[in-house]
PDB file of C-alpha atoms in Angstrom:
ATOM      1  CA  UNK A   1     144.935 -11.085 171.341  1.00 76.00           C
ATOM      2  CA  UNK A   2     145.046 -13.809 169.266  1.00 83.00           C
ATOM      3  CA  UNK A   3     147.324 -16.801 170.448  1.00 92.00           C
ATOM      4  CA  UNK A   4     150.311 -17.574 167.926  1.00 96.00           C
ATOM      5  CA  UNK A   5     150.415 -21.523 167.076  1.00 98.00           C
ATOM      6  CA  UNK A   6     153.474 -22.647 165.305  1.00 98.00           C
ATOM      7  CA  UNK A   7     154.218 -26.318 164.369  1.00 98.00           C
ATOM      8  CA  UNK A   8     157.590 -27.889 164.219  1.00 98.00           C
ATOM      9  CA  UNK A   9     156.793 -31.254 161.665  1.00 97.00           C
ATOM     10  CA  UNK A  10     159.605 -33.785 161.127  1.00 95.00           C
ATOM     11  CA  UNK A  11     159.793 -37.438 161.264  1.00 93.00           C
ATOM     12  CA  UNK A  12     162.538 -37.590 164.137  1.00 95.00           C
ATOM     13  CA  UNK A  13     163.231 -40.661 164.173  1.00 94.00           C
ATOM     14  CA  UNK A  14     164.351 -41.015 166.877  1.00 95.00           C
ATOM     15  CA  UNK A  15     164.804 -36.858 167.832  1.00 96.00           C
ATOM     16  CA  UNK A  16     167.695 -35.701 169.040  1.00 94.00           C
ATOM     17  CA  UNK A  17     169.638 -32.363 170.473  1.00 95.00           C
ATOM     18  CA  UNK A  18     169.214 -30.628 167.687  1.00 94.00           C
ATOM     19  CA  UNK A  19     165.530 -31.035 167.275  1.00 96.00           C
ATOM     20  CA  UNK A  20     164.992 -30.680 171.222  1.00 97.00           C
ATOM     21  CA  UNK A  21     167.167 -27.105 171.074  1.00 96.00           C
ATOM     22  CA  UNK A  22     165.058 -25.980 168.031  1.00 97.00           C
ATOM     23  CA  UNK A  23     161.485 -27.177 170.274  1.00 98.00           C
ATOM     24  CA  UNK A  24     163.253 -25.004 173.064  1.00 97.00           C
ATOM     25  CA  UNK A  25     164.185 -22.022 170.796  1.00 97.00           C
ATOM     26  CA  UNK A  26     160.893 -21.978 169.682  1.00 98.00           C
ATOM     27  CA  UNK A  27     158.909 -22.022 172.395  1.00 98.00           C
ATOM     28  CA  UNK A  28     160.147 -19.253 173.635  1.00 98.00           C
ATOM     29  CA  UNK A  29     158.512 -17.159 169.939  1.00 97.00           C
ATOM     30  CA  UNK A  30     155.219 -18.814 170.040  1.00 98.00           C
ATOM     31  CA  UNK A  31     152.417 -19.111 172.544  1.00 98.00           C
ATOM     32  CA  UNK A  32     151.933 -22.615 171.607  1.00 98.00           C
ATOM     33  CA  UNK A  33     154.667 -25.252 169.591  1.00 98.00           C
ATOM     34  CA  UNK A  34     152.900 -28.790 168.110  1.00 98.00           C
ATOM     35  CA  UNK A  35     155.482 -30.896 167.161  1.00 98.00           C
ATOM     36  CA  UNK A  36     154.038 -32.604 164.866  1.00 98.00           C
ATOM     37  CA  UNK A  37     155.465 -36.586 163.950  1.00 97.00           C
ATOM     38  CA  UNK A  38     154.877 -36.971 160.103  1.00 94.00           C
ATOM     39  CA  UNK A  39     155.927 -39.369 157.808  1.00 84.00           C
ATOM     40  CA  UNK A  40     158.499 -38.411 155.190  1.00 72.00           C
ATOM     41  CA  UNK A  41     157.102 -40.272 151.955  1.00 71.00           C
ATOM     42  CA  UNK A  42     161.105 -40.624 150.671  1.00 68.00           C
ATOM     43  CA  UNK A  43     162.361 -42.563 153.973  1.00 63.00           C
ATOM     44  CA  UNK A  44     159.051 -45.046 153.869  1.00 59.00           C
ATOM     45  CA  UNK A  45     159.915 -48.436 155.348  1.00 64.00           C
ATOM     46  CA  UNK A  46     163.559 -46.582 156.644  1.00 79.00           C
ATOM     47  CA  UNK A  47     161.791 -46.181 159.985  1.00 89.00           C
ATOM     48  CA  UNK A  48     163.759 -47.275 163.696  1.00 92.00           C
ATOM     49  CA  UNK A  49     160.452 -46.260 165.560  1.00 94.00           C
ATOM     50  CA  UNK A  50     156.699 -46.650 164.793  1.00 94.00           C
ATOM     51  CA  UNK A  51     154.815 -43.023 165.000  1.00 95.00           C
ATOM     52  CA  UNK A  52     153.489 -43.612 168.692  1.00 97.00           C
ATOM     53  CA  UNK A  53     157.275 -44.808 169.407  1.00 97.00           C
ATOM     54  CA  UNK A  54     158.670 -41.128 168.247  1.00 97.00           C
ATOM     55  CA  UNK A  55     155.251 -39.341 169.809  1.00 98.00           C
ATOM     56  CA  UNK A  56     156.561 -40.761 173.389  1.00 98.00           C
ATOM     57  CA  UNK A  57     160.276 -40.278 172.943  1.00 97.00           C
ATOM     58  CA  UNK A  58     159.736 -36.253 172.148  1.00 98.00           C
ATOM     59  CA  UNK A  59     157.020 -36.062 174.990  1.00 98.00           C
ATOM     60  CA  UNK A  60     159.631 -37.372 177.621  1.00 97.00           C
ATOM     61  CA  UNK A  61     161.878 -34.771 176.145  1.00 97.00           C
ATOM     62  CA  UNK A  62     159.886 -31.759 176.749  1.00 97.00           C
ATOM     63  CA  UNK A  63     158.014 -32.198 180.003  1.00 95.00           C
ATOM     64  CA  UNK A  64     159.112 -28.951 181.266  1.00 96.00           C
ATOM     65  CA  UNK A  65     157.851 -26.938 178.497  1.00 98.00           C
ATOM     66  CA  UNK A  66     153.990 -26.345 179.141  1.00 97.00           C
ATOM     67  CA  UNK A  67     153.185 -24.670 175.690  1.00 98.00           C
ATOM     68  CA  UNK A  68     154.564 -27.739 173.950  1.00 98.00           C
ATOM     69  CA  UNK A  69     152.449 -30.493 172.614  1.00 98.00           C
ATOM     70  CA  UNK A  70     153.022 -33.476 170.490  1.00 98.00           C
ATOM     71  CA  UNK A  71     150.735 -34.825 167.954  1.00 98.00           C
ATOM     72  CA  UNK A  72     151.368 -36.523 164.649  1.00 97.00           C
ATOM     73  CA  UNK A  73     149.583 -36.060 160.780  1.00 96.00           C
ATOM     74  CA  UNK A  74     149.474 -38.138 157.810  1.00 92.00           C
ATOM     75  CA  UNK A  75     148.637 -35.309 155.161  1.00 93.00           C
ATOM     76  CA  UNK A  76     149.477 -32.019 153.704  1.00 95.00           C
ATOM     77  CA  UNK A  77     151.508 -29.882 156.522  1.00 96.00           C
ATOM     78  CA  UNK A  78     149.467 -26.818 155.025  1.00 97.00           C
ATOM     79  CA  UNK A  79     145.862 -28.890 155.649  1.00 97.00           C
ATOM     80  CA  UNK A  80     147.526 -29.389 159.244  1.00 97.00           C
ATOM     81  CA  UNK A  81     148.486 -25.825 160.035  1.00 98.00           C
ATOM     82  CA  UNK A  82     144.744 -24.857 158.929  1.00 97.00           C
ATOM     83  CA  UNK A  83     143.315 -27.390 160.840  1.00 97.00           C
ATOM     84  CA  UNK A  84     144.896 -26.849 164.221  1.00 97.00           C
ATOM     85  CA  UNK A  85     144.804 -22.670 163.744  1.00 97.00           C
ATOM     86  CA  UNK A  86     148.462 -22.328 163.298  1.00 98.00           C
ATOM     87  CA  UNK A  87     149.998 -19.109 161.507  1.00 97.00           C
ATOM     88  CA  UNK A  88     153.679 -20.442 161.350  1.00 98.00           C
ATOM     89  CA  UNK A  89     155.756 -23.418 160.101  1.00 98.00           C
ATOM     90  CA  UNK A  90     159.193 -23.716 162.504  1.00 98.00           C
ATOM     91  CA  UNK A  91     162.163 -25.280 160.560  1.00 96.00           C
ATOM     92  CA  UNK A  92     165.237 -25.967 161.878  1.00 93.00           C
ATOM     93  CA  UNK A  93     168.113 -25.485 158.906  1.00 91.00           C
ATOM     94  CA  UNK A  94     171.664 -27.171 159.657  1.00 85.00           C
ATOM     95  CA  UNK A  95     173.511 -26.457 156.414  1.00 77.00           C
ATOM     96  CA  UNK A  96     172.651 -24.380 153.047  1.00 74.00           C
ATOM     97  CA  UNK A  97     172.064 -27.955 151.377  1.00 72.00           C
ATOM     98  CA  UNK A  98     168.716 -27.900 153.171  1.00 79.00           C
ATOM     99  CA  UNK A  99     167.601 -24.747 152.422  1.00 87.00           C
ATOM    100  CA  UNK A 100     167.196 -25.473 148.977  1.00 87.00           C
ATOM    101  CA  UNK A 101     164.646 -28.138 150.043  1.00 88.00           C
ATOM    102  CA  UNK A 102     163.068 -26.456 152.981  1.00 91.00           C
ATOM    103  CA  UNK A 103     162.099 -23.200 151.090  1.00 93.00           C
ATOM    104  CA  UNK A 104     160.408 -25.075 148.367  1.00 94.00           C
ATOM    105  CA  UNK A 105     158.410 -26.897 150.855  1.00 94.00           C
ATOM    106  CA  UNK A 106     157.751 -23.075 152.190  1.00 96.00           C
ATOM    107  CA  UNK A 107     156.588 -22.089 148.949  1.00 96.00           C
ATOM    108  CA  UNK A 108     153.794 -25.001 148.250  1.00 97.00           C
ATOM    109  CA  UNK A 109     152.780 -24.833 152.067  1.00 96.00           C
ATOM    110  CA  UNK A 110     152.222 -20.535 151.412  1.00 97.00           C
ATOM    111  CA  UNK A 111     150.807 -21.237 148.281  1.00 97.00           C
ATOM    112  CA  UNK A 112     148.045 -24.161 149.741  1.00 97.00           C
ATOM    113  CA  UNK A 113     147.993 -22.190 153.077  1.00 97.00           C
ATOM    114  CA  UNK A 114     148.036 -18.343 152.425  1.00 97.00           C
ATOM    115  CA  UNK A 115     147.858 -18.125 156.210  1.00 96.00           C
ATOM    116  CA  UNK A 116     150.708 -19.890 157.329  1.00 97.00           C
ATOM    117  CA  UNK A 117     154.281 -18.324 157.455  1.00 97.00           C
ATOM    118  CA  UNK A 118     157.232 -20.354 157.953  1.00 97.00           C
ATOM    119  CA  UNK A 119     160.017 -19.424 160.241  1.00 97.00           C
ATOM    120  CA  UNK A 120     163.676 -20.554 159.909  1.00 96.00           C
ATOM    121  CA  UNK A 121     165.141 -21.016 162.592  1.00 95.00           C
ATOM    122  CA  UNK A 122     169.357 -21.798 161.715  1.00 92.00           C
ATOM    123  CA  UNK A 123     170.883 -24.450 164.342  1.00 90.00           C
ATOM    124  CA  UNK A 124     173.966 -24.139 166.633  1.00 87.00           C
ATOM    125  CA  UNK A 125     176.967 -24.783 165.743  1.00 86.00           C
ATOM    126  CA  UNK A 126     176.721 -27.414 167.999  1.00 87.00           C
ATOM    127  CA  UNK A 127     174.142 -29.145 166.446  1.00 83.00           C
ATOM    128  CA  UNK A 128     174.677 -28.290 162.435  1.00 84.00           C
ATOM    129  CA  UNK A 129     175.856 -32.132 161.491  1.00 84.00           C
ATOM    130  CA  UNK A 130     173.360 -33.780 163.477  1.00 83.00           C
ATOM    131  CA  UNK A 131     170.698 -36.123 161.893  1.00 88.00           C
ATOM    132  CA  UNK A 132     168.603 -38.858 162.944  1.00 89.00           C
ATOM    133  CA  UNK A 133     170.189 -41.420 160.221  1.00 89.00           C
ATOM    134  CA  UNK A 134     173.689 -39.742 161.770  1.00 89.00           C
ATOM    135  CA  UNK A 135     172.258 -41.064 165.200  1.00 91.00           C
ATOM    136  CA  UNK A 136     171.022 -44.574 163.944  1.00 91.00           C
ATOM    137  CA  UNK A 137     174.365 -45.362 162.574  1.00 91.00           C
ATOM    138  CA  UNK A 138     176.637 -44.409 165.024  1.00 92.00           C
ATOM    139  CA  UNK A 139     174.696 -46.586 167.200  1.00 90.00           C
ATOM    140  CA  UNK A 140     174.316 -49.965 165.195  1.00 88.00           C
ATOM    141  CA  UNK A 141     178.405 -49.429 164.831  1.00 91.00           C
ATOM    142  CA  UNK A 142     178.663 -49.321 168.516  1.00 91.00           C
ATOM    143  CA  UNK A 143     179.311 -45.536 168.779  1.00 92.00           C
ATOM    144  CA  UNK A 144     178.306 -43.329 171.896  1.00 93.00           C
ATOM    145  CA  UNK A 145     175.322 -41.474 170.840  1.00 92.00           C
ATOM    146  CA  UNK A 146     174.093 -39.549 174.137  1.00 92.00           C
ATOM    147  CA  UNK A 147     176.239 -36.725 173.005  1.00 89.00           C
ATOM    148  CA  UNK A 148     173.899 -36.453 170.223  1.00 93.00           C
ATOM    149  CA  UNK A 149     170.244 -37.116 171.908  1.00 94.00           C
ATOM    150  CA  UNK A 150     168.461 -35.867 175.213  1.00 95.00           C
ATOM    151  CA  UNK A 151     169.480 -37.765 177.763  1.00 95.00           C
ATOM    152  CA  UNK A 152     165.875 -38.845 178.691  1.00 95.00           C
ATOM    153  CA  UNK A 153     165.358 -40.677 175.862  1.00 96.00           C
ATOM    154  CA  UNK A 154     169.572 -41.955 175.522  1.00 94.00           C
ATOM    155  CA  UNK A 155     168.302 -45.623 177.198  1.00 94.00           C
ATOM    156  CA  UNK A 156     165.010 -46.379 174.839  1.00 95.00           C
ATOM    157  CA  UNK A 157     166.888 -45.271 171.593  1.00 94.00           C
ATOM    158  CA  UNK A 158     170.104 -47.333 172.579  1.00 93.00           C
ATOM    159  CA  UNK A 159     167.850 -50.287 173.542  1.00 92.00           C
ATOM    160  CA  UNK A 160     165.742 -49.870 170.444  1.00 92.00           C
ATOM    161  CA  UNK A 161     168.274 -49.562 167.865  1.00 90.00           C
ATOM    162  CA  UNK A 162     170.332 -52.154 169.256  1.00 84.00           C
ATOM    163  CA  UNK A 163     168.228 -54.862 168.764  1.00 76.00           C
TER     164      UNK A 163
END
C-alpha cells in the first residue's frame, strides 16, 4: 500500500496551540505529516523569526510524534506536494473569514497539482481566535502568552519577541 503524505504549510511565526493541535490531529489521518515553513509573500519583512528560527521551534514541539517532519519551501505549495509525493494539503480553518481564502488557494493548488487533495481540518473551539500576529502582540504589550503556545517553545518565543 501506498504511504499517504500530507503537508501542513504555514509561516508560523512563531507556531502556537492551534497549529501544534492541528500537527496532532493530523497525524493521526496520514502516514506521514511535513510541516512545511513557507513564506507568506503578503507578511514579507513582518517576520519575528528567520525560517531556521520557526523550523526549530515546531521540531521541539513535536518530538513525540515519529511520522512528523519539518522542512521548509520557497515555491509553489503544489510544486512541493509533487516533489515530496504528497496526495493531501492539511489546513487548519479558525473562522468562515478564512475559508474564503483557503479554498481558493485549494483550487489553484488542484488545478497545478491534479494529484493533491486538500483536507480541512476546522479548529477547536479552543483554539478558533488564535494567530501568530495575536501571539506577537500580546507579548510586546506584556501579556501572558503560554496559554496560547506549547509550552516547549513558551521561553524562546518570550525571549525572542521581547527583545
Amino acid at each position: 500500500m501506498m504511504e499517504r503524505i500530507a503537508i501542513y504549510p504555514g509561516s508560523f511565526d512563531p507556531v502556537t496551540s492551534g497549529h501544534l493541535e492541528i500537527i496532532r490531529r493530523s497525524s493521526k489521518l496520514f502516514d506521514k505529516i511535513i510541516v512545511v515553513v513557507m513564506t507568506n509573500y503578503r507578511k514579507t519583512g513582518s517576520y519575528a523569526f528567520s525560517i531556521e528560527e520557526r523550523e526549530n521551534l515546531i521540531r521541539k514541539c513535536i518530538g513525540d510524534l515519529p511520522n512528523v517532519s519539518v522542512d521548509s519551501y520557497m515555491g509553489l505549495l503544489a510544486d512541493y506536494a509533487r516533489k515530496t509525493g504528497a496526495t493531501a494539503i492539511v489546513k487548519g480553518l479558525r473562522a468562515v473569514s478564512d475559508f474564503e481564502d483557503e479554498f481558493q488557494q485549494a483550487l489553484i493548488n488542484k488545478k497545478l497539482n491534479p494529484e493533491v487533495e486538500t483536507v480541512f481540518l476546522a479548529a477547536s473551539s479552543e483554539h478558533m481566535f488564535l494567530s501568530s500576529s495575536v501571539i506577537k502582540q500580546v507579548c510586546q504589550l506584556d501579556g501572558d502568552v503560554s496559554l496560547f503556545i506549547p509550552k516547549e517553545i513558551t521561553e524562546d518565543v518570550i525571549e525572542k519577541l521581547k527583545r
